[in-house]
Structures are given as C-alpha cells and as structure tokens.
XYZ file of C-alpha atoms in Angstrom:
641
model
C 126.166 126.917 96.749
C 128.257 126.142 93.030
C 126.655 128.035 90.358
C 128.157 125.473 87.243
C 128.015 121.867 88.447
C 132.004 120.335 89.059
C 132.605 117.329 87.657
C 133.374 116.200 91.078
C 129.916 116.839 91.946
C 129.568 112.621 93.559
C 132.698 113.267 94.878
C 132.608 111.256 98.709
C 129.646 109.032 97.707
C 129.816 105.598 99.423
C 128.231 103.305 96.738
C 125.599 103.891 93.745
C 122.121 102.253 93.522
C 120.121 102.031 90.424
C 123.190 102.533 87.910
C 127.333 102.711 88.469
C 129.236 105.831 89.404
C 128.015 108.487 87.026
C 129.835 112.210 86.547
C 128.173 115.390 85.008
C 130.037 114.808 81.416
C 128.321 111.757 81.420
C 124.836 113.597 81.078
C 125.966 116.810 79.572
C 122.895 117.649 77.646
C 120.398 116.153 79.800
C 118.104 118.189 82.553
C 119.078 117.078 85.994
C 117.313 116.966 88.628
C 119.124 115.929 91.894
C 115.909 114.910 94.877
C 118.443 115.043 98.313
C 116.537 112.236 100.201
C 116.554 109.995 103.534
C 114.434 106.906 103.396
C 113.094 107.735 107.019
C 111.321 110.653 105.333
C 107.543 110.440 105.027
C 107.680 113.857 102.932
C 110.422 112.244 101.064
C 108.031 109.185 100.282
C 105.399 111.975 99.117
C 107.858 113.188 96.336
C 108.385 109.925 94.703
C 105.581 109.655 92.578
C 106.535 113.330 91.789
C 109.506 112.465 90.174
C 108.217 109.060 88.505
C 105.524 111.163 86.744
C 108.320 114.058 85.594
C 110.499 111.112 84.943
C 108.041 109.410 82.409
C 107.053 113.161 80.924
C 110.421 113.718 80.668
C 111.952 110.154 79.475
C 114.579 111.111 76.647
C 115.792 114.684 78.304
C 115.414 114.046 82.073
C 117.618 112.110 84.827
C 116.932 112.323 88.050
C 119.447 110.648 90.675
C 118.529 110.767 94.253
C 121.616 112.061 96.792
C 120.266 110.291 100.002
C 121.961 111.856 102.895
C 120.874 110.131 105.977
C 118.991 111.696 109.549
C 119.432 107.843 111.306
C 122.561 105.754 111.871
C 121.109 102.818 110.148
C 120.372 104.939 107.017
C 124.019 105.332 106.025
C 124.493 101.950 105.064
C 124.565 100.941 101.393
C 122.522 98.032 101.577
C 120.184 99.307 103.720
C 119.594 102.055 101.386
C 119.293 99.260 98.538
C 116.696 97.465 100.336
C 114.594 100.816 100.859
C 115.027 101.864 96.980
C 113.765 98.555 95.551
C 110.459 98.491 98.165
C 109.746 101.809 96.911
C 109.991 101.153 93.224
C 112.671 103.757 93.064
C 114.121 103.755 89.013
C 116.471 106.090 89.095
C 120.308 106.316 90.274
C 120.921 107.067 93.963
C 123.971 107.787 95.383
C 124.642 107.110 99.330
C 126.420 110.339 100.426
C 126.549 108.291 103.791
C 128.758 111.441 105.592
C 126.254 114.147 104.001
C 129.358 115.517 101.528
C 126.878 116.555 98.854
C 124.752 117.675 100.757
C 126.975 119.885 102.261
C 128.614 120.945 98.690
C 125.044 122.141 98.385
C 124.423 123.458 101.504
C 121.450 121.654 101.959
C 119.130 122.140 105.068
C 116.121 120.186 104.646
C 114.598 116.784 103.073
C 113.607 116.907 100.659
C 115.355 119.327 98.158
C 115.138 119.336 94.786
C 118.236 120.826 92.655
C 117.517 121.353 88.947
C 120.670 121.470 86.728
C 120.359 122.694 83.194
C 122.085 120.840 80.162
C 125.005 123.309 80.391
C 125.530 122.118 83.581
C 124.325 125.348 85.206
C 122.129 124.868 88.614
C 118.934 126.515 88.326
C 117.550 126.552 91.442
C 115.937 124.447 94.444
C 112.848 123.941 96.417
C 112.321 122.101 99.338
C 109.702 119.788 100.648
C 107.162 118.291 98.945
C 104.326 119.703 96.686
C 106.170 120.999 93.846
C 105.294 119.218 90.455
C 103.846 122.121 88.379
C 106.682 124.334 89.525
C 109.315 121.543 88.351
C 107.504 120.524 85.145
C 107.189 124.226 84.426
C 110.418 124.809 84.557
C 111.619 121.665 83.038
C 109.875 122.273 80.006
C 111.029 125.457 79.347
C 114.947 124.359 80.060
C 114.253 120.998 77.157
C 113.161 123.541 74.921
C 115.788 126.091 74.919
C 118.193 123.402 74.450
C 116.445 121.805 71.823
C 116.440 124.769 70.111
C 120.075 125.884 70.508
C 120.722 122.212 69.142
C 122.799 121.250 72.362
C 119.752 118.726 74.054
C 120.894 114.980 74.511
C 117.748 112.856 73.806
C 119.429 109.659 73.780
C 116.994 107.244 75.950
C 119.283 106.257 78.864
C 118.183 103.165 81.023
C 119.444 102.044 84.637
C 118.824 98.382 85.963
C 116.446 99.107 88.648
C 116.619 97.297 91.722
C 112.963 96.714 91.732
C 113.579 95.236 88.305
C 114.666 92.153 89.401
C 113.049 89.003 89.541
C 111.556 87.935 93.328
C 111.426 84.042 94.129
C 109.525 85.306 98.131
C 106.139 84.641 99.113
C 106.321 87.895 101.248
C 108.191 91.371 99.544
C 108.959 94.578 102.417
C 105.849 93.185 104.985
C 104.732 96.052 106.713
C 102.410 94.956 109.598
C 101.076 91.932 111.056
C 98.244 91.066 112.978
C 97.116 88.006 114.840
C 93.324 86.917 115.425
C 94.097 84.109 118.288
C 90.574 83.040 118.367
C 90.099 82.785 114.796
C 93.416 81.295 114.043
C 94.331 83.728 111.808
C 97.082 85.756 110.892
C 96.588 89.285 108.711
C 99.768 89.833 106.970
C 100.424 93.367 105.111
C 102.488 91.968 102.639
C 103.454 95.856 101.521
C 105.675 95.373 98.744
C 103.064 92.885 96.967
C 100.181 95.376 97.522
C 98.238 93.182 99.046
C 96.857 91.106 102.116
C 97.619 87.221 102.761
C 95.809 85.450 105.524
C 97.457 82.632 106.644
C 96.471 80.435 109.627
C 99.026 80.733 112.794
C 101.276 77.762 111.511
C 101.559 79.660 108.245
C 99.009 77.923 105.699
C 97.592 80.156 103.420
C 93.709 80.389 104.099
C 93.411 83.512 101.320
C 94.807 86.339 99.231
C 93.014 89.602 99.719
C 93.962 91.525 96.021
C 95.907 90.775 93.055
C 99.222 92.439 93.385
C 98.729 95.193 91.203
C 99.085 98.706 92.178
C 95.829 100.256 92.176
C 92.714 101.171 94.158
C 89.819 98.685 92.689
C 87.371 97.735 95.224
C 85.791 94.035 94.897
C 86.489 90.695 95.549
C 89.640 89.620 96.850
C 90.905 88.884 93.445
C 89.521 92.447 91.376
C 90.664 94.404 94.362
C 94.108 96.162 94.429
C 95.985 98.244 97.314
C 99.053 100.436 97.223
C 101.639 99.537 99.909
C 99.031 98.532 102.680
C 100.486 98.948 105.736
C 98.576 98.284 109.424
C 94.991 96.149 110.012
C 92.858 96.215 112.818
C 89.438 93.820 113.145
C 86.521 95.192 114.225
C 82.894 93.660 114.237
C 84.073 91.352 111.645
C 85.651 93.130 109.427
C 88.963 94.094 108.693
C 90.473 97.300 108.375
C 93.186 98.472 106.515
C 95.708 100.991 106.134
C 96.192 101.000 102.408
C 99.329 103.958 103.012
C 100.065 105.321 99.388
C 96.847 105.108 98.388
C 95.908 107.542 101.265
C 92.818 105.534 101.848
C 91.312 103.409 104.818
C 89.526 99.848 103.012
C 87.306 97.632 104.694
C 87.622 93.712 104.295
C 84.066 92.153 104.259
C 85.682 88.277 105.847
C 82.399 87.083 104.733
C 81.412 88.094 101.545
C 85.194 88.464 100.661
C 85.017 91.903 99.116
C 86.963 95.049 99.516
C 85.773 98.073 100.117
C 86.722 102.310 100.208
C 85.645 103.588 103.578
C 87.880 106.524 103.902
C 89.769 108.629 101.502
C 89.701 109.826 97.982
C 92.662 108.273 96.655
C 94.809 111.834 96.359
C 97.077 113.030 99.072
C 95.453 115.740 102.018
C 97.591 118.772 101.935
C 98.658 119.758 105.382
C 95.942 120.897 108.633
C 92.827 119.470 106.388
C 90.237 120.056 108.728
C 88.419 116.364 107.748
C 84.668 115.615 106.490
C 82.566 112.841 105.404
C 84.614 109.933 105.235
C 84.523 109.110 100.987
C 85.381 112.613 99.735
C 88.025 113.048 102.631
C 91.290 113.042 101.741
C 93.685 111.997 103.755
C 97.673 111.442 103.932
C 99.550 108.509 104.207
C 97.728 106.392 107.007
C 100.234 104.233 108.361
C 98.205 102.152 110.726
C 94.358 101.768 111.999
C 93.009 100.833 115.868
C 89.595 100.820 117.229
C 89.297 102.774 120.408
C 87.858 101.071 123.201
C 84.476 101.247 123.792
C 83.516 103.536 120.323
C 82.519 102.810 117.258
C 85.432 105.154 116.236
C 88.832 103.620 114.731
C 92.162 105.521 115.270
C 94.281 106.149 112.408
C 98.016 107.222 112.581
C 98.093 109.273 109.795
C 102.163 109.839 109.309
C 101.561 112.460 106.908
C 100.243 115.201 108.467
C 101.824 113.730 112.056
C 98.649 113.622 113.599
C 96.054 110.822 114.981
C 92.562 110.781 112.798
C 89.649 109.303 113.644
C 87.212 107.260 111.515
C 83.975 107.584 112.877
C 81.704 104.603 111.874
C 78.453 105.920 112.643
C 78.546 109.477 111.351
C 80.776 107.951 108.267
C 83.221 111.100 108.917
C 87.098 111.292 109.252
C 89.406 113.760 110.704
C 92.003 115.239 112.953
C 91.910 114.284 116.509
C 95.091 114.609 118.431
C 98.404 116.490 116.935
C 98.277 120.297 115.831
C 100.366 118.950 112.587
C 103.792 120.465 113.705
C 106.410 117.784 113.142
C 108.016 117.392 116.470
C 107.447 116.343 120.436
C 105.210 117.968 122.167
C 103.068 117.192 124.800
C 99.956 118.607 126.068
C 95.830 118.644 125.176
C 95.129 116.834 121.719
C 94.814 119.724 119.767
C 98.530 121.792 121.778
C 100.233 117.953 120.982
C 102.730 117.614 118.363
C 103.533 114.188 117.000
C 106.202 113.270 114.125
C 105.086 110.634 111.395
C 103.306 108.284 114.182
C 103.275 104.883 112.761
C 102.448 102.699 115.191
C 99.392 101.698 117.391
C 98.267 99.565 120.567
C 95.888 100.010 123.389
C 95.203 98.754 127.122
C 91.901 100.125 127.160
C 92.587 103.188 129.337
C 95.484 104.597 126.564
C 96.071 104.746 122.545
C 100.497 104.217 122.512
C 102.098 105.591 119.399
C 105.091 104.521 118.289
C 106.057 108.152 116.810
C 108.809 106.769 114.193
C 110.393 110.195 113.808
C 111.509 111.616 117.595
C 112.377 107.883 117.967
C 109.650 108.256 121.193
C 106.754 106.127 122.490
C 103.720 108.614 123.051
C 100.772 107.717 124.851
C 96.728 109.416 124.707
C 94.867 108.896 127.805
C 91.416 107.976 126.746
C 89.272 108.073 130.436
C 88.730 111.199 132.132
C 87.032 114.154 130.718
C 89.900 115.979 128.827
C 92.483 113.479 126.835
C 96.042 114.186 127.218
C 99.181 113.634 125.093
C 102.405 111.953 127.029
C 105.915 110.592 126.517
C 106.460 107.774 127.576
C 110.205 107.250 126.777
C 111.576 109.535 123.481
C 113.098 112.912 123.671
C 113.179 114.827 120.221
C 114.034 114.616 116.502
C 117.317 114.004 116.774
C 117.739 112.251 120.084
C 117.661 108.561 119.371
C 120.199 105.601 119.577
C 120.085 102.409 121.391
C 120.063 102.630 125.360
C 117.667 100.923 127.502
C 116.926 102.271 130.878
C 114.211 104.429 132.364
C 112.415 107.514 131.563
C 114.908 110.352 129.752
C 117.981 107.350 129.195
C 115.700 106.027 126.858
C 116.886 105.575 123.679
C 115.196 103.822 120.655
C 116.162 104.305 116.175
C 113.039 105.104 114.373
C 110.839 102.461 116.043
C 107.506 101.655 113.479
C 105.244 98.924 115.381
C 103.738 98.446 118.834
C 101.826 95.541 120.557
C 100.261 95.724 124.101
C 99.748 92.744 126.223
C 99.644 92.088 130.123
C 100.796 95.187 131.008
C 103.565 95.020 128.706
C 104.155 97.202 125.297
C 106.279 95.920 123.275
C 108.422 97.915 120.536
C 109.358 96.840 116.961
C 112.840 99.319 117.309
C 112.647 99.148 113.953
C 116.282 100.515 113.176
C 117.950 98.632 115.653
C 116.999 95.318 114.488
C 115.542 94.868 118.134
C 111.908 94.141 119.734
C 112.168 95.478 123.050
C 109.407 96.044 125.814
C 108.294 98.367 128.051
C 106.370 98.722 131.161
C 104.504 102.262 130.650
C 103.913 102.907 134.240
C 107.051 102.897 135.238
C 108.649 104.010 131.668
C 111.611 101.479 131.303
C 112.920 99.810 127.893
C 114.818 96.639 128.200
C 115.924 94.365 124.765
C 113.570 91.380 124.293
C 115.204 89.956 121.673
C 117.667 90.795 118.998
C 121.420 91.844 118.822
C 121.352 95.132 116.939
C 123.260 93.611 113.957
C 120.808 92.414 110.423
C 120.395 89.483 109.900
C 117.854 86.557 109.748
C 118.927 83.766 111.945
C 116.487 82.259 114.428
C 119.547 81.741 117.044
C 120.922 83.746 117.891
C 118.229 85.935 117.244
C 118.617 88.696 114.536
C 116.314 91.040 112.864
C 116.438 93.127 109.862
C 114.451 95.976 110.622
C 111.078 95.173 111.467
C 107.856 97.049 110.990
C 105.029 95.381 112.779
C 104.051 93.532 115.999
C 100.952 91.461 116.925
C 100.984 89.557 120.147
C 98.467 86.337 120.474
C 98.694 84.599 123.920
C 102.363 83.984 124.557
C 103.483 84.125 120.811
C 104.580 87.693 119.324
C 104.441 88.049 115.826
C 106.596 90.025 114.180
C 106.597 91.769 110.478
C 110.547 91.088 109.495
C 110.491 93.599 106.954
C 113.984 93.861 105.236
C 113.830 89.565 105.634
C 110.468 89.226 103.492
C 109.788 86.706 106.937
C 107.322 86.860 109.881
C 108.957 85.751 112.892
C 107.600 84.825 115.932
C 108.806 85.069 119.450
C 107.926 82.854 122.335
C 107.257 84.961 125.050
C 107.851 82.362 128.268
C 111.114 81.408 126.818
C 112.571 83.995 124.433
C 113.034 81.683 121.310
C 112.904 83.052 117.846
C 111.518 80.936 114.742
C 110.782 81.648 111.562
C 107.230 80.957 110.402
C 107.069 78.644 107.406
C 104.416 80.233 105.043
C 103.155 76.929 103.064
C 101.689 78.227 100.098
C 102.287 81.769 99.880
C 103.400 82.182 96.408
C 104.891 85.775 95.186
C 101.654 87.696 92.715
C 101.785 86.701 89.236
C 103.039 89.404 86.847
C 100.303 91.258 85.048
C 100.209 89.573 81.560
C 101.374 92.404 79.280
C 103.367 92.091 75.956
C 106.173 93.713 76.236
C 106.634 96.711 73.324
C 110.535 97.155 71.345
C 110.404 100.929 70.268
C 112.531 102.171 68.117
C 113.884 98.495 66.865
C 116.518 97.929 64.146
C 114.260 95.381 61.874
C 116.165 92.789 59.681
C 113.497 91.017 57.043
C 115.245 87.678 56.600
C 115.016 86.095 53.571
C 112.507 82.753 53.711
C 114.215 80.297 54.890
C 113.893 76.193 54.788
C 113.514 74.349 58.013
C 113.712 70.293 58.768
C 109.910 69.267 59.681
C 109.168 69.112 63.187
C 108.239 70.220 66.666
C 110.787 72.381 67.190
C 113.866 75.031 65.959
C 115.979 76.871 67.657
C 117.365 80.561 66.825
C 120.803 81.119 67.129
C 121.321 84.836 68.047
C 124.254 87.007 67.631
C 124.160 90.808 68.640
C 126.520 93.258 66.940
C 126.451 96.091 69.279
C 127.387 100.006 68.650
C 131.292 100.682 68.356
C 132.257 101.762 71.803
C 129.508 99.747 74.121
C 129.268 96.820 76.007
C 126.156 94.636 77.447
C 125.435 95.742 81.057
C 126.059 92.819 83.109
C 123.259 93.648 85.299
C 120.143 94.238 83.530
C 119.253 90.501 81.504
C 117.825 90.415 77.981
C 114.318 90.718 77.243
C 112.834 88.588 74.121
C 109.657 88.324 72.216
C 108.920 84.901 69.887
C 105.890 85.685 68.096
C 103.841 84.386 65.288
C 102.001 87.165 64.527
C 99.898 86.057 61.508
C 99.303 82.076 63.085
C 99.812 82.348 66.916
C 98.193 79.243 66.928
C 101.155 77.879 65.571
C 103.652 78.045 68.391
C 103.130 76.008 71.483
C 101.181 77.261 74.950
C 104.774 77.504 76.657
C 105.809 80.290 74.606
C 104.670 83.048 77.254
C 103.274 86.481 76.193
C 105.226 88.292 78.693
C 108.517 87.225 76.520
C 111.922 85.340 77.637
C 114.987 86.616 79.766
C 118.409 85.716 79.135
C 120.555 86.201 82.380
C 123.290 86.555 82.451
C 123.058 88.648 79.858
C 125.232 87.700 76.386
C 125.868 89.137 72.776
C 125.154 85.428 71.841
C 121.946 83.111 72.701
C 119.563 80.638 71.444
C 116.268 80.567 71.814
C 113.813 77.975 71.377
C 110.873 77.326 68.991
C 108.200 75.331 70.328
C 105.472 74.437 68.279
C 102.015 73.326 68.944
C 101.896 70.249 66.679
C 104.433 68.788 64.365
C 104.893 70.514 61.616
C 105.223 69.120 58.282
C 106.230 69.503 55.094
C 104.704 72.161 52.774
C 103.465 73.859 55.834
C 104.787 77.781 56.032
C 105.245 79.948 59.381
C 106.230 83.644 59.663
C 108.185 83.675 62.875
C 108.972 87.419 64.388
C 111.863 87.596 67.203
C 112.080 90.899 69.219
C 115.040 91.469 71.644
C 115.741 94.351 73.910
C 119.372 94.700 75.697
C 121.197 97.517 77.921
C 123.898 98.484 76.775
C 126.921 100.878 78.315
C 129.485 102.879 77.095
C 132.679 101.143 77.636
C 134.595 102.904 80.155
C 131.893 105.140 80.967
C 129.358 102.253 82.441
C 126.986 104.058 83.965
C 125.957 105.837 80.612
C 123.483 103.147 79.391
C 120.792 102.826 76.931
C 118.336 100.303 75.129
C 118.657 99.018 71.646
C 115.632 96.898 70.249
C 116.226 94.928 67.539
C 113.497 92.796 65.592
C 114.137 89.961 63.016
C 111.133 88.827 60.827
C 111.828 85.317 59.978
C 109.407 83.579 57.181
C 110.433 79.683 57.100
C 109.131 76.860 55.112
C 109.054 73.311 55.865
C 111.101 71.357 54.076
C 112.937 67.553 54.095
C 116.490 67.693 54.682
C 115.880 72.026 56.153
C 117.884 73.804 58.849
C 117.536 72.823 62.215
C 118.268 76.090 63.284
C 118.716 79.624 61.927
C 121.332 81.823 62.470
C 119.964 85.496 63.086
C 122.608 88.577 63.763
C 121.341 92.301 63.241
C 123.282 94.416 60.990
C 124.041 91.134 58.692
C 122.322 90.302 55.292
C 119.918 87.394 55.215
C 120.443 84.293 57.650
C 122.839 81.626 57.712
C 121.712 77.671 57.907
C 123.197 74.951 60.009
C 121.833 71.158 59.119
C-alpha cells in the first residue's frame, strides 16, 4: 500500500457523485478519510451514520469521499450508484472506481475500509468493517490538532451539492416494500426514502399517511409518529407490522386507533451473535422485513444485519435469534448450523418461511412442520455466484434479489439487480423470467424495471415496489401486462419548517432608503464573488427576506424556509410582498440573507459557502424607488424610479 498519497490517487474513476473530480492538492490540509464502499453492503449501510456524525464533528477539517468499488455487475454503473447515494442521504463525494483500480492501489480486501490520510498527505492507517467511531474520532482529533498547531490545517468550510439535496416533485422516494390486503382493499406501501407508510386503496387513492416524513423514532398518531427507512409490513390480527430498518426497530400500526407503536428494539444497532431478550430493551440490527409464521403468535423477522432470521414472540413480548449461526455465507443445515447472508426477503406457503438471501444471490427455504426445522437452497450457490440464468436447481442464477411473494404454488422473485420478477416453482427448483428485460427503465410495454425491492401478490395482480422508479407497478398474472399504478393523491412530505441560519455572513448596513408606496418592491441583487471563483452550477441559491422587527409586515407568501434561485446566478431579484399597502410615512427594516456555492475556477470541485446579509431600512415615500439595488462589497444602495 502507498505510504504519501499520489496525486493520481482517483486515477481510473468512472464518474464522481456528490462533487466534480477532486485530486489530493485540492484538500492539502484537510484530514481525509477515504470509506471503500459497495451499495449492496449491509455493513457498509451500518458505517454511514458513522461518517455523518465524524463528518458534522469534523465540518471545517474533515472530507470524507467514498471509493465505491462494486461486488455486483449492476453496481458499477454510475447512475446506479447515484440513485443509491441520494436514497441514503449520502453528503459527501463518491467516486465510482467501477473496475476496483483504487481499490487495488490500496490493496483493499474487504467492505468496508476506512483509509485515514493526514493533511500532509501521509496515510495513517485503515480498519475494516464496521464499528469503529471512537477509534476514528480518536485519531482524527489528534491529527486536526497537530496540524493546527504546526499552522499547516485548512479550515476553510468546503461544501458539495448533495444529491439528496435536490428538490423531489414524487409522491413515492426509493419504495422499499409493498404489501397488498385484497380483502380490505388496501395497499401498504413502504415509501423508504420518505420515512414513512402510505396506504392507498388498490387503484391507488390515498386512504392515509402513517408518519410525517421526518427521520426519527416518535411513536403516536400517524401524524407525531416518524420511521427511519421502513422497509417490509406484514398484517396480523389487525395490525400492521413494520420493519422500520435503520431504526433497528419492529413498530406496530394500531389500523384502528391510528397510532404507532415500539414493539421491538431499542433504537441502537445489536452488535453481532446478541443472544435476544424482552422485546423493548432488545436491540436488534437492521430488520429488513417482518412475516407471521403460520399457526403462532410469533412473527419472523429477516434481520440483514446479523444474517440471521429473529423471531418476535407476541405472547412472551421477547425477540431473538432463530435460524442462522450469524456467519455471512450459504450454508445449509439445522437452524442454529445454517448460515444466511443479509436475508431480506420473506413469504410463506404454510409448510415453509422462503428467504430471499440478497447477498449469495440464493432463495433459501425453513421447513416449519416436522419436529426439527431445517435450512435449504432452493436455487443460489454462494457469495459470489450470481448472474442472470434461468433453469433448474445449480444453473440458477439470480443478482442480489430483495423481495419474495408466494401464491398457488408459485414464489415469485423481485431479482432485484436484474430489473426482472421472475418465479419459481420450489418443488421442483426452476427460475423462469416473468416479466422484465434486464435493461432499467420504466415503461409499462415493453416491460422494464429499475431494480425493485418488494412483491405482494393479491388474487391475480402482483404488486411490485419499483424502487429506483419511485412507482408501484403491477403485473397481471393471467396475461403478463405491466401498468403503472396511478397514486391519486400521494403528495411528497412537506419539509420540516426550519429557518434556515447564514454563518459567518459578510453584512452590508445600507443606508435608509426611500421607496414608492405600495404592495410591493423588488431587490435587485448583484454578487461580487472572491477573485478566482465561480458559482457552482449545481447547487441553487438559498435566500432569506425577513422583517425582523415587524414580520407582520411582509405578506403570508414570504415562506420561513427562504427562496431558491436555480439556476443559480451572480445576479437576481427578489420580490417584496407585503401584507397591506403600505403608505406614506410608514417605515420597514427589511433584512435579505443569501447563501451561494462557490468553486475555484479551474479547480471545481474545491467549493465553499459564502453568506452574505444586507440590512435594508426603507421609508415610504411619494415619487421613492421601486426597487433597490443591493451588491455586497459596495457602499450604500443604488435607486432605480
């Protein structure tokens, strides 16, 4: 492995994410931390909110980019990456090193690793998996010190335009799961990315929204409560359960009383082989979906984490590992000799729990008569052996399938990677394509898929969880036809109403200024930006119109979560509405806050925020300014009649 970081280092990447193509000299100075990545990766997933909390410690000195070198086919692609690294809320750069050349230059073995790079550009040292906060912060800390000291620490605040950043017009963001209630009329859609639930009837009519939107873990009513990524639902005695995945919790939908409740979990990640207890103080690890098993007041969990199956036990109120010995890999054998790797995926025929075990690519199945339960393969063959092959038995192959619906003696697959549903008959272990051409895509015909996540089947409809399409589809069984399901009145979550804050602002006190009486004026703004930088064309301009003394003053439209300007421009207006005409005599102190990224010109992906603020005290006068002139770095305002 290099000792002193080349300045070649991205040398072979196929396309940036987060930020453009960024080199070492660009953050000499800053701590590096590089997180080698695949989006497959449940222990991957785990390190995330790792690096967002070092990020956020570590705002001014830190920069972590993410080098995802892929395990699966479908995770060298660019945009597939992009799509992955928005739904997780990923900030920071990432770089596709789609042939694994940095991760070779590093000799890397394992996902994760973490590479730490000192200001000097000297590599520290690594650690792989997951786990490893106090040992990075640690070490962190000390390296932004020394540096500090010696006078050679950058502590610029750089910015990237995150893809998660951007504005969503979708009803539906990443859905995860699906699940159909035929004699309810009901549909249970885990609309992931939104953190919450939406019930919909089965033409698509929105009956309810279980939880705000937020990230967060607040039992309640369906409006107070919040969820983190939910992923799969199961009903059972009228209520609905759900898999609420990075929250590493199981939550309990009352239908009736429309509340939300914590039945399993304590909200922190299990570390590995926890032996289980009483359900509340439990922790557990990434549940990725939730079944009841026939004929038990018991639900099945596939708990991805730890690559096992739990079990939720209703009466005793306990939780814990039933089948999988927590190795990562295929094994079969008694529940506690099996080996399962990040199962994600559940269905039953009454006689057998299927997993859809996302990582060996396999379809597992639990038999659940008989005295002692056993752990088979139904098609699948390891960690590395997948593809796209139908057949029988070992020709088998699938691409990280995720979702699994039983019906009629038919299982069908969500192959998620392969933009495919395919089904299977599990006596006689055979895999034939359903529907779905391999390629992305959204159309209804011919049909095309862009990896989906979840399955439900109702009668002769199968619902599917489009994921990458923000769509549920649904597939007509007797004749093959695709359609997309129109979803009247799902609307995307509305933003949590904060104010946004302008640290660190240039402030320009304008000199009072007369205005024309009225119910309106508009700002005419002009940004003089740093010698040597240019707006970045990607990340819009945020604004704040305030009246901080009389916010009575400016009209209901003026919103407290501020104004964009996109595409972004050193020159803008912006309007003043006011509540009432104004007249003459009357006075108004009117405060304008902007934030823009800005790059170094022919260095863009070196970018930071400047804040600027303009406190503008105007009068009311016959014969004023319809509009003022603002433009930082420039004395007073200029008028225009």
């Amino acid at each position: 492995m290099v000792q002193q970081v080349p300045d070649d280092i991205f040398k072979g990447a196929r396309g940036w994410i987060n930020s453009r193509p960024l080199r070492p000299r660009d953050l000499r100075g800053k701590v590096i931390l590089l997180d080698f990545w695949t989006y497959c990766c449940i222990n991957c997933h785990h390190v995330l909110p790792d690096l967002a909390r070092l990020e956020q410690k570590y705002r001014n000195q830190l920069v972590v980019i993410g080098i995802h070198s892929p395990k699966f086919d479908a995770e060298r692609s660019t945009e597939n990456i992009r799509q992955k690294v928005d739904e997780y809320r990923i900030k920071h750069p990432v770089v596709n090193d789609a042939d694994r050349i940095i991760w070779n230059r590093f000799d890397v073995s394992a996902w994760p690793t973490l590479v730490l790079i000192a200001p000097n550009g000297q590599i520290i040292g690594r650690v792989s998996g997951e786990g490893h906060y106090e040992v990075l912060d640690r070490a962190i800390g000390q390296l932004v010190e020394r540096a500090r000291a010696a006078g050679t620490l950058d502590e610029t605040p750089l910015v990237f335009p995150a893809e998660s950043d951007k504005p969503r017009e979708s009803g539906l963001y990443a859905p995860g799961k699906i699940l159909a209630d035929a004699k309810n009329d009901r549909l249970f859609i885990a609309d992931t990315g939104h953190n919450r639930i939406v019930v919909t009837n089965r033409k698509g009519d929105l009956i309810a929204t279980i939880g705000s939107g937020e990230t967060g873990a607040n039992d309640g009513d369906y409006a107070k409560a919040s969820f983190n990524r939910p992923q799969g639902m199961c009903l059972f005695e009228g209520k609905l359960y759900v898999a609420d995945t990075e929250n590493h919790m199981i939550r309990a939908v009352d239908l009736e009383s429309k509340t939300v409740a914590t039945v399993a979990g304590t909200g922190t990640q299990a570390p590995p082989r926890s032996p289980g207890g009483p359900a509340r103080q439990t922790p557990l690890n990434s549940p990725w979906d939730v079944l009841p098993l026939p004929g038990t007041r018991r639900l099945a969990i596939a708990m991805a984490g730890p690559h096992q199956i739990w079990t939720l036990d209703l009466d005793a109120g306990t939780v814990g590992p039933w089948a999988g010995n927590g190795v990562e890999n295929i094994q079969d054998g008694s529940l506690s000799d099996a080996e399962f790797a990040q199962p994600s995926g559940l269905a039953t025929d009454g006689k057998h729990l299927f997993v859809a075990d996302s990582e060996t690519s396999s379809v597992r199945s639990i038999t659940l008569s008989g005295k002692a339960p056993y752990v088979d393969t139904i098609v699948g063959q390891g960690l590395f052996a997948f593809g796209d092959i139908d057949g029988q038995g070992p020709q088998v192959r699938l691409q990280h399938c995720l979702g699994l619906a039983y019906g009629d003696g038919k299982l069908y697959i969500a192959d998620t990677y392969n933009n495919k549903i395919k089904v299977c008959d599990p006596k006689a272990r055979t895999v034939r394509t359903l529907v779905g051409d391999g390629r992305a895509g959204q159309s209804d015909d011919p049909p095309r898929f862009y990896q989906p996540g979840g399955l439900s089947l109702a009668g002769e409809v199968l619902y599917v969880a489009d994921t990458n399409n923000d769509a549920i589809r649904t597939i007509d069984l007797k004749t093959r036809r695709v359609a997309t399901l129109p979803l009247a009145g799902v609307k995307p979550p509305e933003p949590p109403s904060r104010r946004p804050t302008f640290p660190n602002a240039e402030v320009a006190e304008v000199p009072a200024t007369k205005v024309a009486p009225g119910k309106s004026l508009t700002l005419d703004v002009t940004l003089n930006l740093p010698a040597g930088f240019k707006l970045n064309p990607d990340a819009p301009i945020r604004y704040l119109l305030e009246a901080p003394s009389q916010p009575e003053a400016l009209s209901e439209v003026v919103s407290p979560r501020g104004g964009r300007v996109d595409p972004p421009a050193s020159t803008f207006q912006v309007s003043v509405p006011f509540a009432k005409e104004m007249s003459e005599g009357q006075d108004v102190q009117l405060k304008l806050s902007v934030s823009a990224f800005i790059c170094k010109v022919g260095n863009e992906g070196y970018c930071t925020i400047k804040n600027y603020v303009w406190n503008v005290p105007i009068s009311f006068v016959s014969g004023g300014a319809s509009s003022i002139k603002l433009a930082n770095a420039t004395a007073g305002a200029s008028l225009k009649k």
